[in-house]
Amino acid sequence: MNQDNCKKILLINGVNLNLLGMREPEIYGHTTLKMLETNLIEKAKGLGIVLHTMQSNREYEIVETIHQAKAQGIEGFIINPGAFTHTSIAIRDAFLGVDIPFVEIHISNVYQRESFRHTSYFSDIANGVIVGCGLYGYELALLNITNIISNK
């Protein structure tokens, strides 16, 4: 696969997602973030997509990554903001500033959890939102954002 001609998508995992496989396995399972990323990168290759990944517990790093995306040829995002979903106007404004389509993903069904998790700063500006499908939701998000950027 010639990566120069491929569409590029960036997967951003936010705060605490580095603990996948360890944190609350009854909610998030036993798959680690590295395992998830490796699997998704392979699935992306099959779609002719180059998938880049990053995880950060630091809001400013996510904001800076979003800001730099256009210069790096990123055409779409998948983001699981973690707890930043309910707090980060800065990440929301970064998405608005770059005007690159994105899909928001949550592993758990946030609507079956605490009421503060029912509010997202991203859902109303996202091109899609996938909630409660477990790690399979990442595959759905990949298919969704691939479709969105292919039909632009």
PDB file of C-alpha atoms in Angstrom:
ATOM      1  CA  MET A   1       0.000   0.000   0.000  1.00  0.00           C
ATOM      2  CA  ASN A   2       1.447   3.333  -1.066  1.00  0.00           C
ATOM      3  CA  GLN A   3       0.843   5.509   1.992  1.00  0.00           C
ATOM      4  CA  ASP A   4       1.321   8.736   0.014  1.00  0.00           C
ATOM      5  CA  ASN A   5      -1.951   8.169  -1.865  1.00  0.00           C
ATOM      6  CA  CYS A   6      -3.935   6.905   1.119  1.00  0.00           C
ATOM      7  CA  LYS A   7      -6.385   8.877   3.169  1.00  0.00           C
ATOM      8  CA  LYS A   8      -5.132   9.617   6.679  1.00  0.00           C
ATOM      9  CA  ILE A   9      -7.203   9.360   9.827  1.00  0.00           C
ATOM     10  CA  LEU A  10      -6.085  10.175  13.343  1.00  0.00           C
ATOM     11  CA  LEU A  11      -7.416   8.231  16.319  1.00  0.00           C
ATOM     12  CA  ILE A  12      -7.246  10.265  19.524  1.00  0.00           C
ATOM     13  CA  ASN A  13      -7.787   8.574  22.862  1.00  0.00           C
ATOM     14  CA  GLY A  14      -8.144  10.934  25.772  1.00  0.00           C
ATOM     15  CA  VAL A  15      -7.742  10.878  29.479  1.00  0.00           C
ATOM     16  CA  ASN A  16      -7.434   7.500  31.259  1.00  0.00           C
ATOM     17  CA  LEU A  17      -7.704   5.437  28.077  1.00  0.00           C
ATOM     18  CA  ASN A  18      -4.074   4.427  28.581  1.00  0.00           C
ATOM     19  CA  LEU A  19      -5.548   2.239  31.356  1.00  0.00           C
ATOM     20  CA  LEU A  20      -7.651   0.112  28.985  1.00  0.00           C
ATOM     21  CA  GLY A  21      -7.400  -3.525  29.971  1.00  0.00           C
ATOM     22  CA  MET A  22      -6.740  -2.622  33.606  1.00  0.00           C
ATOM     23  CA  ARG A  23      -9.332  -0.017  34.589  1.00  0.00           C
ATOM     24  CA  GLU A  24     -12.832  -1.258  35.372  1.00  0.00           C
ATOM     25  CA  PRO A  25     -12.638  -4.377  33.168  1.00  0.00           C
ATOM     26  CA  GLU A  26     -16.321  -5.063  33.811  1.00  0.00           C
ATOM     27  CA  ILE A  27     -17.052  -1.904  31.782  1.00  0.00           C
ATOM     28  CA  TYR A  28     -14.069  -1.637  29.433  1.00  0.00           C
ATOM     29  CA  GLY A  29     -12.887  -5.244  29.061  1.00  0.00           C
ATOM     30  CA  HIS A  30      -9.372  -6.683  29.125  1.00  0.00           C
ATOM     31  CA  THR A  31      -8.057  -5.444  25.770  1.00  0.00           C
ATOM     32  CA  THR A  32      -5.219  -2.958  26.166  1.00  0.00           C
ATOM     33  CA  LEU A  33      -4.969   0.286  24.239  1.00  0.00           C
ATOM     34  CA  LYS A  34      -1.970  -1.070  22.310  1.00  0.00           C
ATOM     35  CA  MET A  35      -3.956  -4.160  21.286  1.00  0.00           C
ATOM     36  CA  LEU A  36      -6.893  -1.997  20.217  1.00  0.00           C
ATOM     37  CA  GLU A  37      -4.675   0.342  18.179  1.00  0.00           C
ATOM     38  CA  THR A  38      -2.820  -2.532  16.475  1.00  0.00           C
ATOM     39  CA  ASN A  39      -6.097  -4.182  15.474  1.00  0.00           C
ATOM     40  CA  LEU A  40      -7.571  -0.933  14.173  1.00  0.00           C
ATOM     41  CA  ILE A  41      -4.443  -0.042  12.187  1.00  0.00           C
ATOM     42  CA  GLU A  42      -4.713  -3.410  10.403  1.00  0.00           C
ATOM     43  CA  LYS A  43      -8.406  -2.909   9.677  1.00  0.00           C
ATOM     44  CA  ALA A  44      -7.651   0.568   8.336  1.00  0.00           C
ATOM     45  CA  LYS A  45      -4.984  -0.832   5.982  1.00  0.00           C
ATOM     46  CA  GLY A  46      -7.629  -3.145   4.542  1.00  0.00           C
ATOM     47  CA  LEU A  47      -9.710  -0.056   3.760  1.00  0.00           C
ATOM     48  CA  GLY A  48      -6.792   1.766   2.143  1.00  0.00           C
ATOM     49  CA  ILE A  49      -6.496   4.105   5.123  1.00  0.00           C
ATOM     50  CA  VAL A  50      -3.422   5.107   7.081  1.00  0.00           C
ATOM     51  CA  LEU A  51      -4.462   5.309  10.728  1.00  0.00           C
ATOM     52  CA  HIS A  52      -2.321   7.348  13.093  1.00  0.00           C
ATOM     53  CA  THR A  53      -2.928   7.079  16.833  1.00  0.00           C
ATOM     54  CA  MET A  54      -2.268   9.148  19.921  1.00  0.00           C
ATOM     55  CA  GLN A  55      -3.349   9.045  23.545  1.00  0.00           C
ATOM     56  CA  SER A  56      -2.914  11.775  26.096  1.00  0.00           C
ATOM     57  CA  ASN A  57      -4.078  12.615  29.574  1.00  0.00           C
ATOM     58  CA  ARG A  58      -3.158  16.235  28.847  1.00  0.00           C
ATOM     59  CA  GLU A  59      -5.811  18.423  27.288  1.00  0.00           C
ATOM     60  CA  TYR A  60      -3.315  20.809  25.701  1.00  0.00           C
ATOM     61  CA  GLU A  61      -1.545  17.942  23.876  1.00  0.00           C
ATOM     62  CA  ILE A  62      -4.832  16.877  22.300  1.00  0.00           C
ATOM     63  CA  VAL A  63      -5.590  20.482  21.311  1.00  0.00           C
ATOM     64  CA  GLU A  64      -2.143  20.919  19.743  1.00  0.00           C
ATOM     65  CA  THR A  65      -2.468  17.606  17.886  1.00  0.00           C
ATOM     66  CA  ILE A  66      -5.803  18.702  16.417  1.00  0.00           C
ATOM     67  CA  HIS A  67      -4.303  22.072  15.426  1.00  0.00           C
ATOM     68  CA  GLN A  68      -1.436  20.360  13.554  1.00  0.00           C
ATOM     69  CA  ALA A  69      -3.635  17.818  11.780  1.00  0.00           C
ATOM     70  CA  LYS A  70      -4.273  19.701   8.519  1.00  0.00           C
ATOM     71  CA  ALA A  71      -0.567  20.328   8.002  1.00  0.00           C
ATOM     72  CA  GLN A  72      -0.009  16.579   8.457  1.00  0.00           C
ATOM     73  CA  GLY A  73      -2.639  15.671   5.868  1.00  0.00           C
ATOM     74  CA  ILE A  74      -5.183  14.276   8.325  1.00  0.00           C
ATOM     75  CA  GLU A  75      -8.610  14.102   6.658  1.00  0.00           C
ATOM     76  CA  GLY A  76     -10.666  12.767   9.559  1.00  0.00           C
ATOM     77  CA  PHE A  77     -10.581  11.994  13.254  1.00  0.00           C
ATOM     78  CA  ILE A  78     -11.921   9.362  15.580  1.00  0.00           C
ATOM     79  CA  ILE A  79     -11.907  10.561  19.175  1.00  0.00           C
ATOM     80  CA  ASN A  80     -12.712   8.971  22.480  1.00  0.00           C
ATOM     81  CA  PRO A  81     -12.210  12.007  24.702  1.00  0.00           C
ATOM     82  CA  GLY A  82     -12.759  10.061  27.927  1.00  0.00           C
ATOM     83  CA  ALA A  83     -13.683  12.425  30.738  1.00  0.00           C
ATOM     84  CA  PHE A  84     -12.752  15.416  28.543  1.00  0.00           C
ATOM     85  CA  THR A  85     -16.106  14.728  26.858  1.00  0.00           C
ATOM     86  CA  HIS A  86     -17.866  16.472  29.722  1.00  0.00           C
ATOM     87  CA  THR A  87     -15.367  19.254  30.398  1.00  0.00           C
ATOM     88  CA  SER A  88     -13.327  20.402  27.419  1.00  0.00           C
ATOM     89  CA  ILE A  89     -14.428  23.510  25.606  1.00  0.00           C
ATOM     90  CA  ALA A  90     -10.800  23.798  24.447  1.00  0.00           C
ATOM     91  CA  ILE A  91     -10.913  20.521  22.499  1.00  0.00           C
ATOM     92  CA  ARG A  92     -14.326  21.445  21.103  1.00  0.00           C
ATOM     93  CA  ASP A  93     -12.978  24.786  19.876  1.00  0.00           C
ATOM     94  CA  ALA A  94      -9.945  23.048  18.332  1.00  0.00           C
ATOM     95  CA  PHE A  95     -12.263  20.846  16.249  1.00  0.00           C
ATOM     96  CA  LEU A  96     -14.275  23.881  15.189  1.00  0.00           C
ATOM     97  CA  GLY A  97     -11.069  25.684  14.271  1.00  0.00           C
ATOM     98  CA  VAL A  98      -9.686  23.029  11.906  1.00  0.00           C
ATOM     99  CA  ASP A  99     -12.940  22.019  10.224  1.00  0.00           C
ATOM    100  CA  ILE A 100     -11.936  18.364   9.784  1.00  0.00           C
ATOM    101  CA  PRO A 101     -14.725  15.785  10.173  1.00  0.00           C
ATOM    102  CA  PHE A 102     -14.695  13.598  13.270  1.00  0.00           C
ATOM    103  CA  VAL A 103     -16.556  10.761  14.918  1.00  0.00           C
ATOM    104  CA  GLU A 104     -16.943  10.669  18.693  1.00  0.00           C
ATOM    105  CA  ILE A 105     -16.767   7.234  20.329  1.00  0.00           C
ATOM    106  CA  HIS A 106     -17.499   5.927  23.813  1.00  0.00           C
ATOM    107  CA  ILE A 107     -16.913   2.319  24.817  1.00  0.00           C
ATOM    108  CA  SER A 108     -19.623   2.248  27.468  1.00  0.00           C
ATOM    109  CA  ASN A 109     -23.192   3.422  27.147  1.00  0.00           C
ATOM    110  CA  VAL A 110     -22.743   6.752  28.878  1.00  0.00           C
ATOM    111  CA  TYR A 111     -26.529   7.096  29.167  1.00  0.00           C
ATOM    112  CA  GLN A 112     -26.617   4.107  31.523  1.00  0.00           C
ATOM    113  CA  ARG A 113     -24.049   5.714  33.795  1.00  0.00           C
ATOM    114  CA  GLU A 114     -23.925   8.788  36.037  1.00  0.00           C
ATOM    115  CA  SER A 115     -25.984  11.730  34.827  1.00  0.00           C
ATOM    116  CA  PHE A 116     -22.939  13.996  34.394  1.00  0.00           C
ATOM    117  CA  ARG A 117     -21.762  11.610  31.649  1.00  0.00           C
ATOM    118  CA  HIS A 118     -24.891  12.363  29.598  1.00  0.00           C
ATOM    119  CA  THR A 119     -23.490  15.726  28.469  1.00  0.00           C
ATOM    120  CA  SER A 120     -20.913  15.909  25.676  1.00  0.00           C
ATOM    121  CA  TYR A 121     -19.182  19.037  24.447  1.00  0.00           C
ATOM    122  CA  PHE A 122     -18.605  17.273  21.097  1.00  0.00           C
ATOM    123  CA  SER A 123     -21.725  15.387  20.035  1.00  0.00           C
ATOM    124  CA  ASP A 124     -23.509  18.359  18.481  1.00  0.00           C
ATOM    125  CA  ILE A 125     -20.541  19.158  16.212  1.00  0.00           C
ATOM    126  CA  ALA A 126     -19.442  15.564  15.491  1.00  0.00           C
ATOM    127  CA  ASN A 127     -20.186  13.904  12.158  1.00  0.00           C
ATOM    128  CA  GLY A 128     -21.186  10.800  14.098  1.00  0.00           C
ATOM    129  CA  VAL A 129     -21.397   9.510  17.653  1.00  0.00           C
ATOM    130  CA  ILE A 130     -20.999   5.859  18.618  1.00  0.00           C
ATOM    131  CA  VAL A 131     -21.888   4.931  22.177  1.00  0.00           C
ATOM    132  CA  GLY A 132     -22.059   1.669  24.075  1.00  0.00           C
ATOM    133  CA  CYS A 133     -20.789  -0.780  21.456  1.00  0.00           C
ATOM    134  CA  GLY A 134     -17.688  -1.744  23.418  1.00  0.00           C
ATOM    135  CA  LEU A 135     -14.408  -1.801  21.555  1.00  0.00           C
ATOM    136  CA  TYR A 136     -16.293  -2.783  18.399  1.00  0.00           C
ATOM    137  CA  GLY A 137     -17.441   0.839  18.367  1.00  0.00           C
ATOM    138  CA  TYR A 138     -13.958   1.814  17.205  1.00  0.00           C
ATOM    139  CA  GLU A 139     -14.382  -0.331  14.092  1.00  0.00           C
ATOM    140  CA  LEU A 140     -17.764   1.270  13.470  1.00  0.00           C
ATOM    141  CA  ALA A 141     -16.182   4.703  13.891  1.00  0.00           C
ATOM    142  CA  LEU A 142     -13.437   3.770  11.415  1.00  0.00           C
ATOM    143  CA  LEU A 143     -16.004   2.669   8.838  1.00  0.00           C
ATOM    144  CA  ASN A 144     -18.072   5.791   9.459  1.00  0.00           C
ATOM    145  CA  ILE A 145     -15.253   8.324   9.142  1.00  0.00           C
ATOM    146  CA  THR A 146     -13.873   6.474   6.101  1.00  0.00           C
ATOM    147  CA  ASN A 147     -17.276   6.804   4.446  1.00  0.00           C
ATOM    148  CA  ILE A 148     -17.518  10.484   5.395  1.00  0.00           C
ATOM    149  CA  ILE A 149     -14.129  11.460   3.990  1.00  0.00           C
ATOM    150  CA  SER A 150     -14.547   9.286   0.884  1.00  0.00           C
ATOM    151  CA  ASN A 151     -17.787  11.093   0.024  1.00  0.00           C
ATOM    152  CA  LYS A 152     -16.531  14.648   0.638  1.00  0.00           C
TER     153      LYS A 152
END
